[in-house]
CSV table of C-alpha atoms and ligand atoms in Angstrom, one decimal:
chain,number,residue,atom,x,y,z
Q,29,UNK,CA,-27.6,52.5,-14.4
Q,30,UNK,CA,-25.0,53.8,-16.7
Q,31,UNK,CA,-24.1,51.0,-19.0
Q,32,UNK,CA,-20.1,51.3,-18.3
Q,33,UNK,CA,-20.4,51.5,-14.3
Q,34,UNK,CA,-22.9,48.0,-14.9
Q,35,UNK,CA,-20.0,46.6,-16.7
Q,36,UNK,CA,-17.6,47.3,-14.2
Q,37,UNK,CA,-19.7,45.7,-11.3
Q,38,UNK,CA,-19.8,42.6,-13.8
Q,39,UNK,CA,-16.3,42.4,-14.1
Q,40,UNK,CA,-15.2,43.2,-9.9
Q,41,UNK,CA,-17.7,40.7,-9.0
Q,42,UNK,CA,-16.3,38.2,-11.4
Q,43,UNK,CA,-12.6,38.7,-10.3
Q,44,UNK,CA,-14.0,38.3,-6.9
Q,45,UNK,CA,-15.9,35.5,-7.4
Q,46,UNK,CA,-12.7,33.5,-9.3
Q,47,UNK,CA,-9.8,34.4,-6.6
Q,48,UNK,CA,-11.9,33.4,-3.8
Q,49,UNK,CA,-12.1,30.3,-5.9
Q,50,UNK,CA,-8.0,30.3,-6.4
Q,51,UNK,CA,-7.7,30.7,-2.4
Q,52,UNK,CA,-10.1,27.7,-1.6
Q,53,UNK,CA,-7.1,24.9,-1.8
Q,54,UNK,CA,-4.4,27.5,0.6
Q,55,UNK,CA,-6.8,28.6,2.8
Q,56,UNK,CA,-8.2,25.2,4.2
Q,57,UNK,CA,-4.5,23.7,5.5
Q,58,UNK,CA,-1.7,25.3,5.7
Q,59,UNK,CA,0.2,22.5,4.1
Q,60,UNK,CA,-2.0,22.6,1.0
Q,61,UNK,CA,-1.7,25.8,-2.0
Q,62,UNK,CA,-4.2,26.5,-4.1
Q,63,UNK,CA,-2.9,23.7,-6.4
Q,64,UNK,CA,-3.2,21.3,-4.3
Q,65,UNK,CA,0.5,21.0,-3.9
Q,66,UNK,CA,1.2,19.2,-0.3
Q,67,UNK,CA,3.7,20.4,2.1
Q,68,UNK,CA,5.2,17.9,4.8
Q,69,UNK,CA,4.7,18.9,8.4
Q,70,UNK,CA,8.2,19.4,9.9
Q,71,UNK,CA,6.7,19.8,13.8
Q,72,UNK,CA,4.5,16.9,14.3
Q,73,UNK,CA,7.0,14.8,16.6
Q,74,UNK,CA,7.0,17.6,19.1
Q,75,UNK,CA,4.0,19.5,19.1
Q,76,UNK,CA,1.0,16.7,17.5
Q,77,UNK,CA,-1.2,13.9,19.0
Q,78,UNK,CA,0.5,10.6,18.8
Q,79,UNK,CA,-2.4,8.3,17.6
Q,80,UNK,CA,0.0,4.9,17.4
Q,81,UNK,CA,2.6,2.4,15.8
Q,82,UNK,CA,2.9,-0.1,13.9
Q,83,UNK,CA,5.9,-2.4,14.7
Q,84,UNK,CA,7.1,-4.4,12.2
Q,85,UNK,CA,9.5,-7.5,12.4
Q,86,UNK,CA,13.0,-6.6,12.9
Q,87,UNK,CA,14.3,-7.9,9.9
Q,88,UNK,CA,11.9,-6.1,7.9
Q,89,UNK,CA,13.0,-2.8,6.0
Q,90,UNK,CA,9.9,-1.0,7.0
Q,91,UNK,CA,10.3,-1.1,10.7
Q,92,UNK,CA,8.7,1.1,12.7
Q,93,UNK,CA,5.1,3.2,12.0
Q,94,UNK,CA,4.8,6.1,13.9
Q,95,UNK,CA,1.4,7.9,13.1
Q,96,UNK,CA,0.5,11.6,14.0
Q,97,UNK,CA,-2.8,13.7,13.6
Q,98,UNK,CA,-3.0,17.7,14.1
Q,99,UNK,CA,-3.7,18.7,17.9
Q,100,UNK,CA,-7.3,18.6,18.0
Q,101,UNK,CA,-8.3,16.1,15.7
Q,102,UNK,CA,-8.8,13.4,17.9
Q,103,UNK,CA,-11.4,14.7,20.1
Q,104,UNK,CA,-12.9,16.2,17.1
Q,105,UNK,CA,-13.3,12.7,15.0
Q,106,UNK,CA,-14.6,11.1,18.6
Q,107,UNK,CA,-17.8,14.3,18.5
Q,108,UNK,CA,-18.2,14.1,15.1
Q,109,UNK,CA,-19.0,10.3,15.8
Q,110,UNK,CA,-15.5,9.1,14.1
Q,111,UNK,CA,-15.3,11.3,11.1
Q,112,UNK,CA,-12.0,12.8,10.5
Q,113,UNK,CA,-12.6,17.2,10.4
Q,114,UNK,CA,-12.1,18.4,6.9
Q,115,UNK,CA,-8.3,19.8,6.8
Q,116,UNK,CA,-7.6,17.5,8.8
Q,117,UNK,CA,-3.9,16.2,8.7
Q,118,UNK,CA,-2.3,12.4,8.8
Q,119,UNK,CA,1.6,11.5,9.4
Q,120,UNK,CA,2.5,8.5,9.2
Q,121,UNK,CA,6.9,8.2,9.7
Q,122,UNK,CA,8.4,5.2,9.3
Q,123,UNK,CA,11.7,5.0,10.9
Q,124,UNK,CA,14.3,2.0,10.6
Q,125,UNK,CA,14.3,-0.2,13.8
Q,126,UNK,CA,17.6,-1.7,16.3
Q,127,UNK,CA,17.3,-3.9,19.0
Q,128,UNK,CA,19.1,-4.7,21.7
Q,129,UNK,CA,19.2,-6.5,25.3
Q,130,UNK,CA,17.8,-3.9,27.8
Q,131,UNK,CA,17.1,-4.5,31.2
Q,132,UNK,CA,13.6,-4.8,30.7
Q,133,UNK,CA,14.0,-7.8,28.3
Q,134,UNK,CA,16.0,-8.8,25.6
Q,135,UNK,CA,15.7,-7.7,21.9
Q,136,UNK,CA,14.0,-5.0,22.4
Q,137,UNK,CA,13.0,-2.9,19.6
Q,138,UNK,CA,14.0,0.5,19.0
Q,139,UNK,CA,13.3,3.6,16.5
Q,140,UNK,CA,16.7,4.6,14.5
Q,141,UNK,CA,16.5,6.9,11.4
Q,142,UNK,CA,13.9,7.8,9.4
Q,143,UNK,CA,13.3,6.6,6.0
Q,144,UNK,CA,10.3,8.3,5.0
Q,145,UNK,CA,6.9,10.0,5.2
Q,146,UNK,CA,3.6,9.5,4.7
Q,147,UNK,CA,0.9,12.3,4.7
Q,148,UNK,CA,-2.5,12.6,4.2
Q,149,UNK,CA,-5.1,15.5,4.0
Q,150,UNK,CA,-8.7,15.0,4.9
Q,151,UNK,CA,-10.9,17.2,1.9
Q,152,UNK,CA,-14.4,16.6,2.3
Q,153,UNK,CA,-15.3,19.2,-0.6
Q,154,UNK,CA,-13.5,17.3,-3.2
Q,155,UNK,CA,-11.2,20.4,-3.8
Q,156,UNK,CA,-8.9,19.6,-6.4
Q,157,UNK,CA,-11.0,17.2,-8.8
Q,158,UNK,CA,-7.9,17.7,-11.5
Q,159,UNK,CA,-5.3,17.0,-9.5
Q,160,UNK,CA,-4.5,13.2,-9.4
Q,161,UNK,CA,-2.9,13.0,-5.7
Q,162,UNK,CA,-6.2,13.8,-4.6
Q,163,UNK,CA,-9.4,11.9,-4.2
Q,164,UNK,CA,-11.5,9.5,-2.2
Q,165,UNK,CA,-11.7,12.3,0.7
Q,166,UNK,CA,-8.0,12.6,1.1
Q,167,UNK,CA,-5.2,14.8,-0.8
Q,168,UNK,CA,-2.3,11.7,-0.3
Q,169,UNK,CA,1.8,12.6,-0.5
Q,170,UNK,CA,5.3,10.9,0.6
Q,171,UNK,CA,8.3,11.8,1.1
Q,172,UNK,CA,11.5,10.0,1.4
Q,173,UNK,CA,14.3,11.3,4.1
Q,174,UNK,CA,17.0,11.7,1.2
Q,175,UNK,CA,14.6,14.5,-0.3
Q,176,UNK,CA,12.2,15.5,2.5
Q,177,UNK,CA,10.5,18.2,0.8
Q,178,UNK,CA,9.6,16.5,-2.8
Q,179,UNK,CA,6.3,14.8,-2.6
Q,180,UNK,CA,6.9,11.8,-5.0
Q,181,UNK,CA,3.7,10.3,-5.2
Q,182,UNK,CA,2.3,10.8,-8.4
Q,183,UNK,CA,-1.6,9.3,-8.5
Q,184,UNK,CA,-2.6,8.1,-5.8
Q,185,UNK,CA,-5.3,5.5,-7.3
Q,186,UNK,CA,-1.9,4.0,-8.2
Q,187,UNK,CA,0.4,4.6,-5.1
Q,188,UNK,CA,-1.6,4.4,-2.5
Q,189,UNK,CA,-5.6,3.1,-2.7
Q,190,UNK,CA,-5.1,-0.6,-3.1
Q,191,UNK,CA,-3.3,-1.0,-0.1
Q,192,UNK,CA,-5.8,1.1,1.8
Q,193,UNK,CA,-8.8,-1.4,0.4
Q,194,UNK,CA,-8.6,-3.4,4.0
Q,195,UNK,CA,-10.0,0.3,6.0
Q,196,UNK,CA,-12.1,1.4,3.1
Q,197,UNK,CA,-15.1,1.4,5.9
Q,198,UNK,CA,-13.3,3.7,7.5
Q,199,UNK,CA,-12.5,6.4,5.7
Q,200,UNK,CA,-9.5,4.9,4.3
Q,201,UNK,CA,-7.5,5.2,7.8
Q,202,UNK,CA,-6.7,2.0,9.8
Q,203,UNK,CA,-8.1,3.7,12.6
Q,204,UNK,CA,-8.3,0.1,14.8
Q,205,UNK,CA,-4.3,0.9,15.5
Q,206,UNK,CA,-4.8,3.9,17.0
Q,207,UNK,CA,-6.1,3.8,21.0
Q,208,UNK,CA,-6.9,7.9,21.3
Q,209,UNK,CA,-9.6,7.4,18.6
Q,210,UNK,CA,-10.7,4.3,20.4
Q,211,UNK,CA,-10.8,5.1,23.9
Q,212,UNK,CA,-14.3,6.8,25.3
R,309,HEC,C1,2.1,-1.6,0.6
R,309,HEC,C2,0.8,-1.1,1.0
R,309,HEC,C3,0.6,0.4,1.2
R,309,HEC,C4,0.9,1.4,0.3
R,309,HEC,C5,1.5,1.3,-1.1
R,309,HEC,C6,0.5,2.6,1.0
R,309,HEC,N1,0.0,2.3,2.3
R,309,HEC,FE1,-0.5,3.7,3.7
R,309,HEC,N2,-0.7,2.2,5.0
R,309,HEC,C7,-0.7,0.9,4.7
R,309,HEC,C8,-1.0,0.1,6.0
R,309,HEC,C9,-1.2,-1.4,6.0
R,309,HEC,C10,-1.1,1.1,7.0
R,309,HEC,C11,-1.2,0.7,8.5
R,309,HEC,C12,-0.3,-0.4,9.0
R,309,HEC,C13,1.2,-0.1,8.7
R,309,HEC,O1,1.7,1.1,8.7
R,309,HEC,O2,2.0,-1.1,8.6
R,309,HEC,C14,-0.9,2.4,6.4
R,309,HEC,C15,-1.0,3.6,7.1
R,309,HEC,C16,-0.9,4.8,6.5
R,309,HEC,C17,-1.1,6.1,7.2
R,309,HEC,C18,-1.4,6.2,8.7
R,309,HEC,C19,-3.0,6.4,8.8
R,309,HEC,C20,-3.7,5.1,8.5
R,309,HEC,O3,-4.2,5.0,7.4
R,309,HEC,O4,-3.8,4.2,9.3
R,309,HEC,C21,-1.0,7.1,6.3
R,309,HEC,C22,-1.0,8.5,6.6
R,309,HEC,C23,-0.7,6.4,5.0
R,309,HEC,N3,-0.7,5.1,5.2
R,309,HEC,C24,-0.6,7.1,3.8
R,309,HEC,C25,-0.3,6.5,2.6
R,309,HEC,C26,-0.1,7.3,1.4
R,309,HEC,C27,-0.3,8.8,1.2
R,309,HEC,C28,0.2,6.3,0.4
R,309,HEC,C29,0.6,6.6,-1.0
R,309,HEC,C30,1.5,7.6,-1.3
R,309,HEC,C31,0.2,5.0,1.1
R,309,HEC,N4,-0.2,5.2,2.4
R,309,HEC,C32,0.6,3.9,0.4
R,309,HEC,C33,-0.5,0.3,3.5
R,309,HEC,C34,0.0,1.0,2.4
């Protein structure tokens, strides 16, 4: 073979070899770009699995813990034998809570406004080793209502992982909250 055509295969099969590479991170979420760079689902209230709450006291700020997974997910983590698909996508919103006297009881809790988001991405592959949001299995993000599309987490060894230690057997996810993944 000609010494210049050789070359040429070298170099296509190179570029080929390094884009695929560069498309890895966009083409395993849609909420993730080759960066790693986290985007916060917008459509999980109306059109995702609802895997639970946490309710908090009324006085606290946090309130209430609504926590979404992709449609899909959950009967996928149940065949798999309880492990989360890879791409697979976590919401956790927590919304500020009211109560009132209702005729089902009195003081009862309600959701109000949202005060911010948490989101996880499941990464089995240990895609983006140099990015420090990711790690652990998960690419980990929040937002805040006042800015809902700037991810303001910046490490997530430091924002997030200690208060996960309690569900480390469990992939990180306090998965005992949520009945769907539960239920046979
Ligand atoms: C103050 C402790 C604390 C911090 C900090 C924290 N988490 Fe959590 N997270 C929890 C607890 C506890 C739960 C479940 C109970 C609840 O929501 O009250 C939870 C639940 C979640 C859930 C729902 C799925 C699950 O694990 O059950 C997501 C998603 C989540 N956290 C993401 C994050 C991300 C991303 C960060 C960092 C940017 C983070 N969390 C920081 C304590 C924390």
């Amino acid at each position: 073979m000609n010494r210049t055509i050789l070359l040429f295969l070298i170099i296509a099969t190179l570029a080929l070899v390094i884009s695929s590479n560069a498309e890895e991170g966009g083409s395993f979420s849609p909420y993730v770009d080759s960066k790693g760079n986290i985007t916060r689902p917008t459509d999980f209230r109306e059109k995702w699995t609802y895997l639970g709450s946490w309710v908090h006291p009324e006085d606290s700020k946090s309130g209430m813990h609504n926590v979404y997974t992709e449609p899909g997910v959950a009967e996928r983590y149940k065949a798999n034998g309880g492990i989360f698909p890879d791409g697979a996508v976590l919401v956790k919103e927590v919304l500020s809570e009211a109560s009132r006297d209702m005729t089902t009881g009195k003081g009862v809790l309600h959701a109000k406004d949202t005060v911010l988001w948490f989101v996880m991405v499941k990464d089995e592959k240990g895609r983006f080793k140099d990015n420090p949001k990711w790690g652990d299995g998960w690419g980990w993000a929040l937002y805040y209502a006042d800015a809902p599309l700037k991810d303001v987490s910046t490490d997530y060894k430091k924002d997030c992982l200690g208060c996960h230690l309690p569900a480390k057997q469990t992939d990180w996810i306090y998965t005992y909250g949520y009945p769907v993944l539960n239920s046979k």
